[in-house]
Amino acid sequence: MSLDPTGPRESFPLRFAMPKGVNFNHSSNPDAPESSVSARIQLWSSITNGVLIASAITVILATSVVYIHQPWLKLTNAVHSIISANVTLGLLLVLSTISLLLGSVGLYTIRNRSTLILGLQIFALILLAMLEVGVLYGFLSHWLTNLTVGVTYAVQTFRPGSPGQDDIAAIQTGLHCCGRESYKDYYIANEEIPFGYVPFSCCNTQIHDTEACQNASLTTLKGRIGKAPNSYMVPDQLVVPKHMAFGGGCYSSLQEKILPYVLVLFAVLLTFNLLTTITNSVYLHLTSKFENQAIQLADDRFRTDPLQDSE
């Protein structure tokens, strides 16, 4: 049989199709070891992001309570003034809010497997950790440098009835303390306080009620005892006998109550920030690795059988 070269020709189109069963988000074999590893690290990343959110909410609540409760707010402002520091709790509130947002972003990206956004979140967490360390370093520097001098100066220069005496009065009232080391600091190092007396803010309201402190209070002028106060006089203008004073000094109270409180808040944020950064980084690395393996597998299968029909 002869072939007519001029006759009609039937075309046979080449069909190139990707091999079936290739998933770029998971291993092609769900029972493969890398699949279980990826699932476990994904779970751990979700947990750490959730814990980061919970820790941020805890810090936000802890700092918000200070701002809502007026005596604690006065105490906080007084401590900032004594150590010449910035508004540390305000910065802590901002940092915890950012942690809350980044934790939420982390949960969203892990759920939707968005590696680009997850990488940006990891970078933001690293920057946030650096900011937290910087704020903590600044606070501790002011605390260690200025606390002793600040409390000593506030006790020595306290003038009953003079403006600008709120700092040491707020600390003594809020922490239930008196003087730097004890109530004796006032009638030893302060000429404006009569011997045997202390400022009204030192009156131990845990033992004596406010009325008893008012009844025992007296006015003072240039280190001399005056008469009983009028009803309109503010407590900071008055003094009370030393036997009614708090026993402990304010320096030790600040070291034992305020410093641990601030350090714990920073430690909670920083610890879970770093833990989330590590788990998210491992998850991002493994996800990228498995996706590259899936792409390589698809490429190898395509090279082996390029004419495989997609159907």
Coordinates of C-alpha atoms in Angstrom, one line a residue:
M1 CA 0.0 0.0 0.0
S2 CA 1.3 3.4 -1.0
L3 CA 1.3 6.5 1.1
D4 CA 0.2 9.7 -0.4
P5 CA 2.4 12.5 0.9
T6 CA -0.1 15.1 -0.3
G7 CA -3.0 13.6 1.6
P8 CA -4.5 14.8 4.8
R9 CA -2.5 14.3 7.9
E10 CA -4.0 13.4 11.3
S11 CA -2.4 15.3 14.2
F12 CA -1.7 13.7 17.5
P13 CA -1.4 16.4 20.2
L14 CA 1.1 15.8 23.0
R15 CA -0.5 16.1 26.4
F16 CA 1.8 17.1 29.3
A17 CA 0.2 16.6 32.7
M18 CA 1.4 16.8 36.3
P19 CA 1.4 13.5 38.1
K20 CA -1.6 12.9 40.2
G21 CA -1.3 12.9 44.0
V22 CA 1.2 15.7 44.4
N23 CA 0.4 18.1 47.2
F24 CA 2.7 21.0 47.9
N25 CA 1.5 21.5 51.4
H26 CA 1.9 18.0 52.7
S27 CA 4.0 14.9 52.0
S28 CA 2.6 12.6 49.3
N29 CA 2.6 9.8 51.8
P30 CA 0.5 10.8 54.9
D31 CA 2.2 8.0 56.9
A32 CA 5.7 9.2 56.1
P33 CA 7.8 10.3 59.1
E34 CA 8.1 13.8 57.9
S35 CA 4.3 14.2 57.9
S36 CA 4.0 13.3 61.6
V37 CA 6.9 15.6 62.4
S38 CA 5.3 18.4 60.5
A39 CA 2.0 17.8 62.3
R40 CA 3.7 17.7 65.7
I41 CA 5.6 20.9 65.2
Q42 CA 2.5 22.6 63.8
L43 CA 0.7 21.7 67.0
W44 CA 3.5 23.0 69.2
S45 CA 3.6 26.2 67.2
S46 CA -0.1 26.7 67.7
I47 CA 0.2 26.0 71.4
T48 CA 3.1 28.4 71.9
N49 CA 1.3 31.2 70.0
G50 CA -1.8 30.5 72.1
V51 CA 0.3 30.7 75.3
L52 CA 1.9 34.0 74.0
I53 CA -1.6 35.4 73.7
A54 CA -2.6 34.2 77.1
S55 CA 0.6 35.7 78.7
A56 CA 0.1 39.0 77.0
I57 CA -3.5 39.2 78.2
T58 CA -2.3 38.4 81.8
V59 CA 0.3 41.2 81.6
I60 CA -2.3 43.6 80.1
L61 CA -4.7 42.8 83.0
A62 CA -2.0 43.2 85.6
T63 CA -0.9 46.6 84.3
S64 CA -4.5 47.8 83.8
V65 CA -5.3 47.1 87.4
V66 CA -2.5 49.4 88.5
Y67 CA -3.9 52.2 86.3
I68 CA -7.5 51.6 87.5
H69 CA -6.7 51.5 91.2
Q70 CA -5.7 55.1 92.2
P71 CA -3.5 54.3 95.2
W72 CA -1.4 51.9 93.1
L73 CA -1.2 54.4 90.3
K74 CA 0.1 57.1 92.7
L75 CA 2.6 54.5 94.0
T76 CA 3.7 53.7 90.5
N77 CA 4.2 57.3 89.5
A78 CA 6.0 57.9 92.8
V79 CA 8.4 55.1 92.1
H80 CA 9.1 56.4 88.6
S81 CA 9.8 59.8 90.0
I82 CA 12.1 58.4 92.7
I83 CA 14.3 56.5 90.3
S84 CA 14.0 59.0 87.5
A85 CA 12.7 56.4 85.1
N86 CA 10.3 56.5 82.2
V87 CA 6.7 55.2 82.4
T88 CA 7.8 51.5 82.6
L89 CA 4.3 50.1 83.1
G90 CA 3.0 52.1 80.2
L91 CA 5.7 50.7 77.9
L92 CA 5.0 47.2 79.3
L93 CA 1.3 47.6 78.4
V94 CA 2.2 48.6 74.8
L95 CA 4.6 45.6 74.5
S96 CA 2.1 43.1 75.8
T97 CA -0.5 44.5 73.3
I98 CA 1.9 44.0 70.5
S99 CA 2.6 40.4 71.7
L100 CA -1.1 39.8 71.7
L101 CA -1.4 40.9 68.1
L102 CA 1.6 38.9 67.0
G103 CA 0.3 35.8 68.7
S104 CA -3.0 36.1 66.9
V105 CA -1.2 36.6 63.6
G106 CA 0.8 33.5 64.3
L107 CA -2.3 31.3 64.9
Y108 CA -3.8 32.7 61.6
T109 CA -0.7 32.0 59.5
I110 CA -0.2 28.5 60.9
R111 CA -3.9 27.6 60.2
N112 CA -3.6 29.0 56.6
R113 CA 0.0 27.8 56.0
S114 CA 1.2 31.3 54.9
T115 CA 4.9 31.0 55.1
L116 CA 5.6 34.6 54.1
I117 CA 3.4 36.1 56.8
L118 CA 4.8 33.6 59.3
G119 CA 8.4 34.7 58.4
L120 CA 7.4 38.4 58.9
Q121 CA 5.8 37.5 62.3
I122 CA 9.1 35.8 63.4
F123 CA 11.0 38.9 62.4
A124 CA 8.6 41.1 64.4
L125 CA 8.9 38.8 67.4
I126 CA 12.7 39.1 67.3
L127 CA 12.4 42.9 67.2
L128 CA 9.8 42.8 70.0
A129 CA 12.2 40.7 72.2
M130 CA 14.9 43.3 71.6
L131 CA 12.6 46.1 72.6
E132 CA 11.6 44.2 75.8
V133 CA 15.2 43.7 76.7
G134 CA 16.0 47.3 76.1
V135 CA 13.1 48.6 78.2
L136 CA 14.0 46.2 81.0
Y137 CA 17.7 47.2 80.9
G138 CA 16.7 50.9 81.1
F139 CA 14.5 50.3 84.1
L140 CA 17.0 48.2 85.9
S141 CA 19.8 50.8 85.2
H142 CA 17.7 53.6 86.8
W143 CA 16.6 51.3 89.6
L144 CA 20.1 50.2 90.7
T145 CA 21.6 53.7 90.2
N146 CA 18.9 55.9 91.7
L147 CA 16.8 54.0 94.2
T148 CA 19.0 54.4 97.2
V149 CA 19.8 58.0 96.5
G150 CA 16.2 58.8 95.6
V151 CA 14.6 57.3 98.7
T152 CA 17.2 58.9 100.9
Y153 CA 16.8 62.3 99.4
A154 CA 13.0 62.1 99.6
V155 CA 13.1 61.3 103.3
Q156 CA 15.7 64.0 104.1
T157 CA 13.8 66.7 102.2
F158 CA 10.3 65.9 103.3
R159 CA 8.5 69.0 104.4
P160 CA 5.0 68.6 105.9
G161 CA 2.6 70.8 104.1
S162 CA 5.0 71.8 101.3
P163 CA 4.1 71.1 97.7
G164 CA 5.8 68.3 95.8
Q165 CA 5.9 65.9 98.7
D166 CA 3.5 63.3 97.2
D167 CA 6.2 60.8 96.1
I168 CA 7.4 59.5 99.5
A169 CA 4.0 59.9 101.0
A170 CA 2.5 57.7 98.3
I171 CA 5.2 55.1 98.7
Q172 CA 4.8 55.0 102.5
T173 CA 1.0 54.7 102.2
G174 CA 1.0 52.1 99.4
L175 CA 3.8 49.9 100.7
H176 CA 3.1 50.3 104.5
C177 CA 6.6 51.5 105.2
C178 CA 8.3 54.5 106.8
G179 CA 11.6 56.1 106.1
R180 CA 14.4 54.5 104.1
E181 CA 15.5 51.9 106.6
S182 CA 13.0 52.6 109.4
Y183 CA 10.9 55.4 110.9
K184 CA 14.0 56.6 112.8
D185 CA 15.4 58.2 109.6
Y186 CA 12.9 61.1 110.0
Y187 CA 13.9 62.4 113.3
I188 CA 17.6 61.6 112.7
A189 CA 18.1 63.0 109.2
N190 CA 15.2 65.4 108.8
E191 CA 15.1 68.7 110.7
E192 CA 11.6 69.5 109.7
I193 CA 10.1 66.4 111.6
P194 CA 10.1 66.8 115.4
F195 CA 12.0 64.2 117.4
G196 CA 9.8 61.2 118.2
Y197 CA 7.3 61.9 115.3
V198 CA 6.9 60.7 111.8
P199 CA 4.8 61.9 108.8
F200 CA 1.1 61.1 108.8
S201 CA 1.6 58.8 105.8
C202 CA 3.7 56.5 108.2
C203 CA 0.7 55.8 110.5
N204 CA 0.1 52.1 110.6
T205 CA -3.5 51.8 109.5
Q206 CA -3.2 48.0 109.7
I207 CA -3.2 48.4 113.5
H208 CA -4.7 51.9 114.0
D209 CA -7.7 53.0 112.0
T210 CA -7.7 56.3 110.2
E211 CA -9.7 58.0 112.9
A212 CA -7.1 57.0 115.5
C213 CA -4.3 58.4 113.3
Q214 CA -6.3 61.6 112.9
N215 CA -6.9 62.0 116.6
A216 CA -3.2 61.5 117.4
S217 CA -1.9 63.8 114.6
L218 CA -0.4 67.2 115.2
T219 CA 0.8 70.1 113.1
T220 CA 4.4 71.0 112.9
L221 CA 6.5 74.0 111.9
K222 CA 10.3 74.0 111.5
G223 CA 10.7 70.9 113.6
R224 CA 8.4 72.0 116.4
I225 CA 5.2 70.4 117.5
G226 CA 2.1 72.5 116.9
K227 CA -1.5 72.2 117.9
A228 CA -4.2 69.8 116.9
P229 CA -5.1 70.1 113.3
N230 CA -8.2 71.7 111.9
S231 CA -10.6 69.5 110.0
Y232 CA -9.6 71.1 106.6
M233 CA -5.9 70.3 106.9
V234 CA -4.6 67.6 104.5
P235 CA -2.8 64.6 106.1
D236 CA 0.5 65.4 104.4
Q237 CA 0.7 68.5 106.7
L238 CA 0.6 66.5 109.9
V239 CA 2.8 64.2 112.0
V240 CA 2.0 61.3 114.3
P241 CA 3.9 59.8 117.2
K242 CA 6.6 57.2 116.3
H243 CA 4.9 54.4 118.1
M244 CA 2.1 54.5 115.5
A245 CA 4.4 54.2 112.6
F246 CA 5.0 51.2 110.2
G247 CA 8.0 49.2 111.4
G248 CA 9.8 48.5 108.1
G249 CA 11.7 50.9 105.8
C250 CA 10.6 51.7 102.2
Y251 CA 13.9 50.7 100.6
S252 CA 13.5 47.1 101.5
S253 CA 9.8 47.2 100.6
L254 CA 10.5 48.5 97.2
Q255 CA 13.1 45.8 96.6
E256 CA 10.9 43.0 97.9
K257 CA 7.5 44.1 96.4
I258 CA 7.9 46.4 93.4
L259 CA 11.0 45.0 91.7
P260 CA 9.9 41.4 91.7
Y261 CA 6.5 42.4 90.3
V262 CA 8.0 44.3 87.4
L263 CA 10.6 41.5 86.7
V264 CA 7.9 38.8 86.6
L265 CA 5.8 40.7 84.1
F266 CA 8.9 41.2 81.8
A267 CA 10.0 37.6 82.3
V268 CA 6.5 36.3 81.3
L269 CA 6.5 38.3 78.1
L270 CA 10.1 37.7 77.1
T271 CA 10.1 34.0 77.9
F272 CA 7.0 33.1 75.8
N273 CA 8.1 35.6 73.1
L274 CA 11.4 33.7 72.6
L275 CA 9.7 30.3 72.9
T276 CA 7.2 31.2 70.2
T277 CA 10.0 32.6 68.0
I278 CA 11.8 29.2 68.3
T279 CA 8.9 27.0 67.6
N280 CA 7.6 29.1 64.7
S281 CA 11.1 29.2 63.2
V282 CA 11.4 25.4 63.3
Y283 CA 7.9 25.0 61.9
L284 CA 8.7 27.4 59.0
H285 CA 12.0 25.6 58.3
L286 CA 10.3 22.1 58.2
T287 CA 7.4 23.4 56.2
S288 CA 9.7 24.9 53.6
K289 CA 11.8 21.7 53.5
F290 CA 8.8 19.4 53.0
E291 CA 7.4 21.7 50.3
N292 CA 10.7 21.6 48.5
Q293 CA 10.7 17.8 48.7
A294 CA 7.2 17.7 47.3
I295 CA 8.2 19.9 44.4
Q296 CA 11.3 17.8 43.7
L297 CA 9.1 14.6 43.8
A298 CA 6.7 16.1 41.3
D299 CA 9.6 17.2 39.0
D300 CA 11.1 13.7 39.2
R301 CA 7.8 12.0 38.3
F302 CA 7.2 14.4 35.5
R303 CA 10.6 13.7 34.0
T304 CA 10.1 9.9 34.4
D305 CA 6.7 9.9 32.5
P306 CA 6.1 13.2 30.8
L307 CA 3.3 11.8 28.6
Q308 CA 1.2 10.5 31.4
D309 CA -2.5 11.5 30.9
S310 CA -3.9 13.6 33.7
E311 CA -7.0 11.4 33.6

